[in-house]
Short mmCIF file of C-alpha atoms in Angstrom, two decimals:
data_model
loop_
_atom_site.label_atom_id
_atom_site.label_comp_id
_atom_site.label_asym_id
_atom_site.label_seq_id
_atom_site.Cartn_x
_atom_site.Cartn_y
_atom_site.Cartn_z
CA UNK A 1 145.17 54.83 102.41
CA UNK A 2 148.99 54.76 101.93
CA UNK A 3 151.16 51.71 101.09
CA UNK A 4 152.75 51.66 104.58
CA UNK A 5 149.49 51.54 106.46
CA UNK A 6 149.74 47.85 107.94
CA UNK A 7 152.98 46.61 106.92
CA UNK A 8 156.73 47.44 107.80
CA UNK A 9 159.37 47.10 104.86
CA UNK A 10 161.80 44.76 105.71
CA UNK A 11 165.56 45.47 106.76
CA UNK A 12 167.53 46.71 104.19
CA UNK A 13 169.76 43.78 103.99
CA UNK A 14 169.90 43.21 100.23
CA UNK A 15 168.33 44.88 97.16
CA UNK A 16 164.55 45.02 96.90
CA UNK A 17 162.61 42.37 94.68
CA UNK A 18 161.76 44.42 91.71
CA UNK A 19 158.06 43.97 90.18
CA UNK A 20 156.19 45.06 87.19
CA UNK A 21 152.24 45.26 86.89
CA UNK A 22 150.95 45.03 83.66
CA UNK A 23 147.35 45.81 83.34
CA UNK A 24 145.11 44.78 80.72
CA UNK A 25 141.05 45.25 80.47
CA UNK A 26 138.73 47.49 82.23
CA UNK A 27 139.01 50.39 84.67
CA UNK A 28 138.02 47.85 87.39
CA UNK A 29 141.19 45.82 86.61
CA UNK A 30 143.19 48.90 87.02
CA UNK A 31 141.99 49.17 90.58
CA UNK A 32 142.72 45.60 91.22
CA UNK A 33 146.36 46.18 90.08
CA UNK A 34 147.04 49.27 92.18
CA UNK A 35 145.79 47.59 95.20
CA UNK A 36 148.17 44.36 94.48
CA UNK A 37 150.69 46.99 94.00
CA UNK A 38 149.91 48.56 97.58
CA UNK A 39 150.35 45.02 98.95
CA UNK A 40 153.46 44.36 97.27
CA UNK A 41 155.27 47.88 97.88
CA UNK A 42 154.21 47.23 101.66
CA UNK A 43 155.78 44.01 101.61
CA UNK A 44 159.08 45.38 100.46
CA UNK A 45 158.90 44.74 96.74
CA UNK A 46 160.18 47.51 94.74
CA UNK A 47 157.56 48.76 91.50
CA UNK A 48 159.04 49.51 88.30
CA UNK A 49 157.44 50.39 85.42
CA UNK A 50 159.46 48.62 82.70
CA UNK A 51 158.92 44.76 82.55
CA UNK A 52 162.32 44.53 81.56
CA UNK A 53 163.65 46.13 84.85
CA UNK A 54 161.60 43.70 86.95
CA UNK A 55 162.51 40.51 88.80
CA UNK A 56 159.16 39.14 88.36
CA UNK A 57 156.24 40.48 86.07
CA UNK A 58 152.46 40.21 87.23
CA UNK A 59 150.11 40.18 84.17
CA UNK A 60 146.61 41.23 85.28
CA UNK A 61 144.68 39.75 82.60
CA UNK A 62 141.16 40.32 80.94
CA UNK A 63 138.69 37.62 80.12
CA UNK A 64 135.82 39.64 78.62
CA UNK A 65 136.16 38.40 74.96
CA UNK A 66 138.10 36.63 72.61
CA UNK A 67 140.15 39.46 71.42
CA UNK A 68 141.00 40.55 75.07
CA UNK A 69 142.11 36.86 76.02
CA UNK A 70 144.35 36.58 73.00
CA UNK A 71 145.68 40.25 73.79
CA UNK A 72 146.27 38.78 77.61
CA UNK A 73 148.01 35.52 76.31
CA UNK A 74 150.16 37.22 73.97
CA UNK A 75 151.29 39.67 76.72
CA UNK A 76 151.81 36.89 79.01
CA UNK A 77 154.31 35.19 76.16
CA UNK A 78 156.10 38.59 75.57
CA UNK A 79 156.62 39.00 79.61
CA UNK A 80 158.16 35.31 79.34
CA UNK A 81 160.50 36.22 76.62
CA UNK A 82 162.03 38.42 79.17
CA UNK A 83 163.29 35.40 81.32
CA UNK A 84 165.87 34.67 78.51
CA UNK A 85 166.66 38.11 77.57
CA UNK A 86 166.67 40.18 80.77
CA UNK A 87 166.56 39.71 84.68
CA UNK A 88 162.98 38.75 84.75
CA UNK A 89 162.77 35.23 87.01
CA UNK A 90 159.14 34.72 87.15
CA UNK A 91 155.87 35.67 85.09
CA UNK A 92 152.49 35.20 87.00
CA UNK A 93 149.18 35.54 85.36
CA UNK A 94 146.15 37.26 87.82
CA UNK A 95 143.21 38.69 86.82
CA UNK A 96 139.85 37.63 85.23
CA UNK A 97 141.58 34.99 82.59
CA UNK A 98 143.57 33.55 85.47
CA UNK A 99 140.61 33.39 87.56
CA UNK A 100 137.90 31.89 84.89
CA UNK A 101 140.20 29.21 83.35
CA UNK A 102 142.79 28.70 86.31
CA UNK A 103 144.56 24.90 85.45
CA UNK A 104 143.47 24.75 81.95
CA UNK A 105 145.22 28.36 81.49
CA UNK A 106 148.42 26.90 83.27
CA UNK A 107 148.65 23.77 81.27
CA UNK A 108 148.06 25.59 77.93
CA UNK A 109 150.46 28.42 78.91
CA UNK A 110 153.79 26.89 80.70
CA UNK A 111 155.51 29.98 79.76
CA UNK A 112 154.05 31.59 83.04
CA UNK A 113 155.51 30.37 86.15
CA UNK A 114 152.18 30.59 87.91
CA UNK A 115 148.14 31.21 87.45
CA UNK A 116 146.70 33.02 90.62
CA UNK A 117 143.13 33.31 91.35
CA UNK A 118 141.20 36.15 93.22
CA UNK A 119 141.74 34.11 96.67
CA UNK A 120 145.44 34.58 96.27
CA UNK A 121 145.42 38.44 96.20
CA UNK A 122 145.44 39.05 100.03
CA UNK A 123 148.73 37.28 100.00
CA UNK A 124 150.06 38.12 96.54
CA UNK A 125 153.66 39.02 98.28
CA UNK A 126 153.86 35.47 99.94
CA UNK A 127 153.08 34.03 96.66
CA UNK A 128 155.27 35.73 94.45
CA UNK A 129 158.25 35.17 96.82
CA UNK A 130 157.55 31.47 96.85
CA UNK A 131 157.15 31.45 93.08
CA UNK A 132 160.38 33.38 92.76
CA UNK A 133 162.13 30.73 95.12
CA UNK A 134 161.15 27.93 92.49
CA UNK A 135 158.10 26.43 94.62
CA UNK A 136 155.28 25.09 92.63
CA UNK A 137 152.21 27.04 93.23
CA UNK A 138 149.27 24.86 91.88
CA UNK A 139 146.79 26.96 89.73
CA UNK A 140 143.12 27.19 91.30
CA UNK A 141 140.21 25.17 90.02
CA UNK A 142 137.38 27.61 88.78
CA UNK A 143 134.21 27.76 90.34
CA UNK A 144 131.04 29.94 89.89
CA UNK A 145 131.72 32.48 92.49
CA UNK A 146 128.09 33.41 92.74
CA UNK A 147 128.01 30.42 95.07
CA UNK A 148 130.01 31.63 97.31
CA UNK A 149 127.87 34.19 98.94
CA UNK A 150 124.00 34.19 100.26
CA UNK A 151 121.60 34.65 97.35
CA UNK A 152 119.64 37.49 98.90
CA UNK A 153 121.54 40.89 98.63
CA UNK A 154 120.04 41.64 102.43
CA UNK A 155 121.56 38.48 103.94
CA UNK A 156 124.83 38.98 101.59
CA UNK A 157 125.25 42.60 103.61
CA UNK A 158 125.56 40.84 106.95
CA UNK A 159 127.23 37.41 105.80
CA UNK A 160 130.39 36.75 107.61
CA UNK A 161 131.61 34.41 104.70
CA UNK A 162 135.13 34.89 103.47
CA UNK A 163 135.61 35.71 99.95
CA UNK A 164 139.02 36.95 99.39
CA UNK A 165 139.76 39.32 96.59
CA UNK A 166 136.22 39.43 95.71
CA UNK A 167 135.54 43.43 96.60
CA UNK A 168 137.83 46.21 97.86
CA UNK A 169 137.68 46.87 101.22
CA UNK A 170 138.53 49.44 104.04
CA UNK A 171 141.78 47.24 104.54
CA UNK A 172 142.80 47.31 100.85
CA UNK A 173 146.14 49.10 100.45
CA UNK A 174 146.62 50.91 96.95
CA UNK A 175 149.52 52.18 95.17
CA UNK A 176 149.20 54.31 92.06
CA UNK A 177 150.14 53.14 88.90
CA UNK A 178 149.24 56.00 86.49
CA UNK A 179 149.91 59.36 88.18
CA UNK A 180 147.41 61.15 85.93
CA UNK A 181 144.71 63.46 87.31
CA UNK A 182 141.91 61.04 86.69
CA UNK A 183 141.74 57.53 88.77
CA UNK A 184 139.27 54.84 88.69
CA UNK A 185 137.32 54.22 92.28
CA UNK A 186 135.56 50.97 92.64
CA UNK A 187 132.08 51.09 93.89
CA UNK A 188 131.38 47.26 94.01
CA UNK A 189 132.23 44.12 92.58
CA UNK A 190 130.33 41.32 91.04
CA UNK A 191 127.02 41.32 89.27
CA UNK A 192 123.32 39.98 90.19
CA UNK A 193 122.07 40.05 86.47
CA UNK A 194 121.89 36.89 84.35
CA UNK A 195 122.47 38.32 80.81
CA UNK A 196 122.88 35.23 78.60
CA UNK A 197 125.75 36.38 76.74
CA UNK A 198 127.83 37.38 79.64
CA UNK A 199 130.41 35.13 81.76
CA UNK A 200 131.49 37.96 84.20
CA UNK A 201 129.25 36.90 87.23
CA UNK A 202 130.38 33.74 87.22
CA UNK A 203 134.03 34.46 87.75
CA UNK A 204 133.46 37.83 89.48
CA UNK A 205 130.72 36.79 91.78
CA UNK A 206 127.61 38.24 93.31
CA UNK A 207 127.04 42.13 93.27
CA UNK A 208 128.82 43.51 96.62
CA UNK A 209 128.70 46.90 97.41
CA UNK A 210 131.60 48.54 99.09
CA UNK A 211 130.38 50.53 102.22
CA UNK A 212 130.18 54.36 101.50
CA UNK A 213 132.64 55.39 104.22
CA UNK A 214 135.15 53.10 102.67
CA UNK A 215 134.64 54.59 98.97
CA UNK A 216 134.93 58.26 100.81
CA UNK A 217 138.34 57.06 102.64
CA UNK A 218 139.76 56.03 99.56
CA UNK A 219 138.56 59.26 97.59
CA UNK A 220 140.02 61.23 100.11
CA UNK A 221 143.04 59.32 99.75
CA UNK A 222 143.26 60.10 95.91
CA UNK A 223 142.78 63.54 96.37
CA UNK A 224 145.93 63.77 98.32
CA UNK A 225 147.65 61.82 94.88
CA UNK A 226 146.58 64.92 92.73
CA UNK A 227 143.77 63.36 91.71
CA UNK A 228 141.09 65.65 90.12
CA UNK A 229 138.67 63.32 88.58
CA UNK A 230 137.08 60.37 90.17
CA UNK A 231 135.78 57.69 87.94
CA UNK A 232 133.33 55.38 89.82
CA UNK A 233 133.31 51.91 88.40
CA UNK A 234 131.55 48.68 89.05
CA UNK A 235 129.93 45.83 87.06
CA UNK A 236 126.42 47.43 87.51
CA UNK A 237 126.78 51.24 89.35
CA UNK A 238 122.80 51.54 89.28
CA UNK A 239 122.72 48.59 91.58
CA UNK A 240 124.73 50.38 94.21
CA UNK A 241 123.52 50.13 97.79
CA UNK A 242 120.85 47.55 97.06
CA UNK A 243 122.81 44.72 99.45
CA UNK A 244 123.44 47.49 102.01
CA UNK A 245 119.63 48.40 102.29
CA UNK A 246 119.27 51.59 100.32
CA UNK A 247 119.03 51.30 96.65
CA UNK A 248 119.22 55.48 96.50
CA UNK A 249 122.65 55.14 98.31
CA UNK A 250 124.79 56.28 95.33
CA UNK A 251 122.46 59.61 94.88
CA UNK A 252 123.71 60.55 98.54
CA UNK A 253 127.22 59.45 98.10
CA UNK A 254 127.78 61.59 94.97
CA UNK A 255 127.43 64.85 96.95
CA UNK A 256 129.77 63.47 99.65
CA UNK A 257 132.71 62.83 96.82
CA UNK A 258 132.44 66.19 95.09
CA UNK A 259 132.65 68.00 98.49
CA UNK A 260 136.22 66.37 98.97
CA UNK A 261 138.66 68.83 98.78
CA UNK A 262 140.67 68.67 95.48
CA UNK A 263 138.04 66.63 93.77
CA UNK A 264 136.65 68.78 90.92
CA UNK A 265 134.68 66.05 89.08
CA UNK A 266 133.09 62.88 89.55
CA UNK A 267 131.94 60.44 86.75
CA UNK A 268 129.92 57.46 86.99
CA UNK A 269 130.30 54.45 84.59
CA UNK A 270 127.98 51.52 83.59
CA UNK A 271 124.45 52.20 84.12
CA UNK A 272 121.76 49.38 83.60
CA UNK A 273 119.02 51.16 81.50
CA UNK A 274 116.16 49.05 83.26
CA UNK A 275 117.63 49.88 86.60
CA UNK A 276 118.03 53.50 85.86
CA UNK A 277 115.73 55.43 88.13
CA UNK A 278 114.55 59.17 87.87
CA UNK A 279 116.43 59.87 91.17
CA UNK A 280 119.88 58.74 89.64
CA UNK A 281 119.27 60.66 86.35
CA UNK A 282 118.56 63.92 88.44
CA UNK A 283 121.54 63.57 90.76
CA UNK A 284 123.77 62.87 87.66
CA UNK A 285 122.29 65.64 85.86
CA UNK A 286 122.14 68.19 88.71
CA UNK A 287 124.65 67.72 91.42
CA UNK A 288 127.49 70.26 91.14
CA UNK A 289 130.63 68.54 90.35
CA UNK A 290 129.12 65.31 88.99
CA UNK A 291 129.81 65.17 85.20
CA UNK A 292 126.30 64.66 83.09
CA UNK A 293 127.65 61.81 81.80
CA UNK A 294 125.29 58.43 81.30
CA UNK A 295 127.04 55.39 80.33
CA UNK A 296 124.02 53.14 79.34
CA UNK A 297 124.67 49.78 78.25
CA UNK A 298 121.78 49.13 75.72
CA UNK A 299 123.20 45.92 73.84
CA UNK A 300 120.40 45.89 71.52
CA UNK A 301 117.06 47.70 70.83
CA UNK A 302 115.07 44.94 69.53
CA UNK A 303 112.49 43.70 72.18
CA UNK A 304 112.89 40.07 71.10
CA UNK A 305 116.63 40.21 71.00
CA UNK A 306 116.62 41.77 74.37
CA UNK A 307 114.69 38.98 75.67
CA UNK A 308 116.62 36.40 74.53
CA UNK A 309 119.69 38.50 76.05
CA UNK A 310 117.85 38.19 79.49
CA UNK A 311 117.46 42.02 79.39
CA UNK A 312 114.67 44.22 78.98
CA UNK A 313 113.61 47.33 76.81
CA UNK A 314 112.83 48.58 73.18
CA UNK A 315 113.34 51.50 71.42
CA UNK A 316 110.40 53.41 72.95
CA UNK A 317 111.44 53.14 76.45
CA UNK A 318 115.12 53.79 75.84
CA UNK A 319 114.70 56.73 73.88
CA UNK A 320 112.22 57.93 76.55
CA UNK A 321 115.20 57.31 78.97
CA UNK A 322 117.32 59.85 76.82
CA UNK A 323 114.58 62.24 76.64
CA UNK A 324 114.56 62.31 80.41
CA UNK A 325 118.42 62.56 80.28
CA UNK A 326 118.50 65.53 77.90
CA UNK A 327 115.33 67.34 79.36
CA UNK A 328 117.69 67.77 82.70
CA UNK A 329 121.19 68.25 80.98
CA UNK A 330 120.87 68.83 77.31
CA UNK A 331 124.57 68.90 76.64
CA UNK A 332 124.98 65.33 78.64
CA UNK A 333 127.51 63.12 77.43
CA UNK A 334 125.82 59.67 76.53
CA UNK A 335 127.82 56.39 75.60
CA UNK A 336 126.67 52.94 75.11
CA UNK A 337 127.74 49.33 73.72
CA UNK A 338 125.54 46.99 71.25
CA UNK A 339 126.24 43.52 70.69
CA UNK A 340 125.32 42.78 66.62
CA UNK A 341 124.56 39.36 65.29
CA UNK A 342 122.86 37.80 68.51
CA UNK A 343 121.50 34.14 67.74
CA UNK A 344 118.18 34.63 66.03
CA UNK A 345 118.68 38.22 65.23
CA UNK A 346 116.75 38.79 62.07
CA UNK A 347 117.26 41.81 59.56
CA UNK A 348 114.37 43.37 60.90
CA UNK A 349 115.94 43.36 64.20
CA UNK A 350 119.14 44.64 62.72
CA UNK A 351 116.82 47.40 61.15
CA UNK A 352 115.51 48.32 64.46
CA UNK A 353 118.64 48.49 66.12
CA UNK A 354 119.96 51.07 63.21
CA UNK A 355 116.87 53.16 63.70
CA UNK A 356 117.15 53.57 67.15
CA UNK A 357 121.12 54.42 66.93
CA UNK A 358 119.94 56.97 64.37
CA UNK A 359 117.22 58.74 66.81
CA UNK A 360 119.42 58.23 69.98
CA UNK A 361 122.16 60.56 69.04
CA UNK A 362 124.82 59.24 71.23
CA UNK A 363 128.24 60.55 71.56
CA UNK A 364 129.88 57.19 71.52
CA UNK A 365 128.63 53.76 70.68
CA UNK A 366 130.84 50.65 70.92
CA UNK A 367 129.83 47.71 68.50
CA UNK A 368 130.80 44.31 69.31
CA UNK A 369 130.16 41.14 67.06
CA UNK A 370 128.65 38.40 68.83
CA UNK A 371 130.71 35.18 69.70
CA UNK A 372 129.85 32.30 72.12
CA UNK A 373 131.49 32.62 75.41
CA UNK A 374 132.14 29.52 77.65
CA UNK A 375 129.48 28.51 80.09
CA UNK A 376 127.08 31.21 79.06
CA UNK A 377 123.41 30.64 78.19
CA UNK A 378 123.31 32.29 74.57
CA UNK A 379 126.24 29.65 73.54
CA UNK A 380 123.65 26.86 73.74
CA UNK A 381 120.98 28.76 71.57
CA UNK A 382 119.96 27.77 68.47
CA UNK A 383 119.72 30.35 65.40
CA UNK A 384 123.39 31.30 65.35
CA UNK A 385 124.66 33.39 62.35
CA UNK A 386 127.89 32.13 60.82
CA UNK A 387 130.96 34.53 61.47
CA UNK A 388 130.99 36.16 57.87
CA UNK A 389 127.41 37.29 58.47
CA UNK A 390 128.16 38.60 61.92
CA UNK A 391 130.93 40.17 60.90
CA UNK A 392 129.28 42.16 58.09
CA UNK A 393 126.84 43.11 60.33
CA UNK A 394 129.21 44.25 62.83
CA UNK A 395 130.84 46.32 60.07
CA UNK A 396 127.59 47.91 58.79
CA UNK A 397 126.63 49.13 62.09
CA UNK A 398 130.05 50.23 63.03
CA UNK A 399 130.42 52.50 60.10
CA UNK A 400 126.93 53.77 60.83
CA UNK A 401 127.84 54.61 64.44
CA UNK A 402 131.02 56.32 63.30
CA UNK A 403 129.07 58.48 61.17
CA UNK A 404 126.40 59.30 63.95
CA UNK A 405 129.13 59.74 66.68
CA UNK A 406 131.10 62.41 64.19
CA UNK A 407 127.76 64.35 63.61
CA UNK A 408 127.31 64.34 67.48
CA UNK A 409 130.59 65.84 67.83
CA UNK A 410 130.08 68.30 65.21
CA UNK A 411 126.64 69.56 67.21
CA UNK A 412 129.22 70.67 69.91
CA UNK A 413 131.14 73.13 67.68
CA UNK A 414 130.30 76.34 69.28
CA UNK A 415 129.78 75.09 72.69
CA UNK A 416 131.98 75.66 75.79
CA UNK A 417 133.22 72.36 77.21
CA UNK A 418 135.29 72.26 80.45
CA UNK A 419 138.51 70.09 79.67
CA UNK A 420 140.50 68.23 82.14
CA UNK A 421 144.14 68.58 81.28
CA UNK A 422 145.96 65.23 81.01
CA UNK A 423 148.81 66.14 78.75
CA UNK A 424 151.03 69.02 78.07
CA UNK A 425 153.55 68.64 75.19
CA UNK A 426 155.25 71.72 73.20
CA UNK A 427 152.17 74.22 74.28
CA UNK A 428 149.66 71.60 73.13
CA UNK A 429 147.13 70.27 75.68
CA UNK A 430 145.02 67.33 75.72
CA UNK A 431 142.42 66.02 77.79
CA UNK A 432 138.59 65.12 78.12
CA UNK A 433 135.59 67.45 78.30
CA UNK A 434 132.80 66.59 80.67
CA UNK A 435 131.06 64.49 77.89
CA UNK A 436 134.02 62.25 77.47
CA UNK A 437 134.74 59.05 79.45
CA UNK A 438 138.45 57.79 79.92
CA UNK A 439 139.99 56.04 77.01
CA UNK A 440 136.83 55.20 75.16
CA UNK A 441 134.99 58.32 74.35
CA UNK A 442 137.70 60.61 72.35
CA UNK A 443 139.75 63.43 73.60
CA UNK A 444 139.71 67.44 73.34
CA UNK A 445 143.00 69.16 71.99
CA UNK A 446 143.19 72.86 73.56
CA UNK A 447 144.87 75.05 70.70
CA UNK A 448 145.60 77.75 73.11
CA UNK A 449 146.13 77.47 76.69
CA UNK A 450 145.60 79.97 79.70
CA UNK A 451 149.13 81.13 81.14
CA UNK A 452 150.26 78.88 83.57
CA UNK A 453 147.85 76.12 82.78
CA UNK A 454 149.08 72.75 84.42
CA UNK A 455 148.25 69.09 84.14
CA UNK A 456 144.79 68.58 86.37
CA UNK A 457 143.49 71.89 85.54
CA UNK A 458 140.00 72.17 84.25
CA UNK A 459 139.98 74.57 81.33
CA UNK A 460 136.72 76.21 79.95
CA UNK A 461 136.87 76.15 75.94
CA UNK A 462 135.12 76.89 72.76
CA UNK A 463 134.98 74.07 70.37
CA UNK A 464 136.02 75.22 67.11
CA UNK A 465 136.45 72.09 64.91
CA UNK A 466 136.10 68.11 65.14
CA UNK A 467 137.93 65.14 64.04
CA UNK A 468 135.73 61.99 64.31
CA UNK A 469 134.66 62.01 68.15
CA UNK A 470 137.44 64.17 69.03
CA UNK A 471 137.14 67.70 69.49
CA UNK A 472 139.28 70.37 68.98
CA UNK A 473 138.75 73.93 71.11
CA UNK A 474 140.19 76.88 72.03
CA UNK A 475 140.67 78.10 75.84
CA UNK A 476 137.78 80.89 76.39
CA UNK A 477 139.44 82.53 79.05
CA UNK A 478 136.49 81.82 81.63
CA UNK A 479 137.00 79.98 84.89
CA UNK A 480 136.21 76.27 84.82
#
């Protein structure tokens, strides 16, 4: 799993072409960027951190919601400005926004020199060289990527259909772009669910699991890169293994990952509540080295709203799931996301959601106001709330969860948390406790550190105060 496994660098007849990868969106995009970076470095490109120092800038865009799309476009425009003020000669869009909109994005954003789709990933180096040489590269025509593979997960597992760039595989090169002690590790790509508000399956494709041996191989390589926490990512981790004929594959994979020398913690992201089976709960809660952390995508609590979302559940079933989690791991971290203002959502539906959030006592809850997404079933629904009403409801729920999440953090005062140290500056360390996922769940600041503590250490610390969802802790002196 090094960036020199399959290619030789070109003869040093001239200075290498420099490239900067700019990554937006989720941890799955981070993995994609590192795989693109690995391919580029293996083909002779020199990776640089600052786009201003790059001959070509590759922006890995996000196409999830309107705010993310706007951020992606703004980032592309900022990179394009470097063509008049710096050394940059080309700017290329890749990622979900590029895959989703293709030619339309290229036509509306002429400042980008090319818009590449997932199918371009295996040949990314050749693509960039041709673009920098001034050759026109036609933007791809978006298509429903679910149609590129057999419908049946079992048939999919043995399919020889070539879908380049769809899922990570054993031949994927990877070059770390962030040297921190945590790294995302992709379990699968795509999604087979058909939530009425979500466009992701159409441009990410059907669910495809990576083979366990490939996941373990990459995990071992990450451990050699000083990674101490593996963050398992996918669109739906509870589906892992179903297309390989074993839906319990994640339960058997977890102890294999924690047994890798150098790996101290494994964290699972994105669990679909309706698919979260007792055996998986037990594996996450009780496997040594696995963070008792449950990223449960509830989205709402009203049974009626959930049905219109093409999802399943109600307050009783969701609270029962949380009870099973906490019976096995009382201090487990729990996070979720909810959508407010979905078409047809009544005041009673909103009250049901708020009552559930109060009862659920989650550590972090992300709140999204509903907006139509191109090509989704919900975009055609009647009963739309006006934007001001959606905004008001989202603000109301956001205020509630901020209070609830702060209260949950306060409940951890007096507890010992095990903090992965991610930054050290002037004797002050910051990191994340076992219940805190990367970037979205707050941090823990360590007031005192054991002598010789370094980035990548896991330090046992007593929580002494809070600041919203963030914790302030003092090293206890116990071994983590």
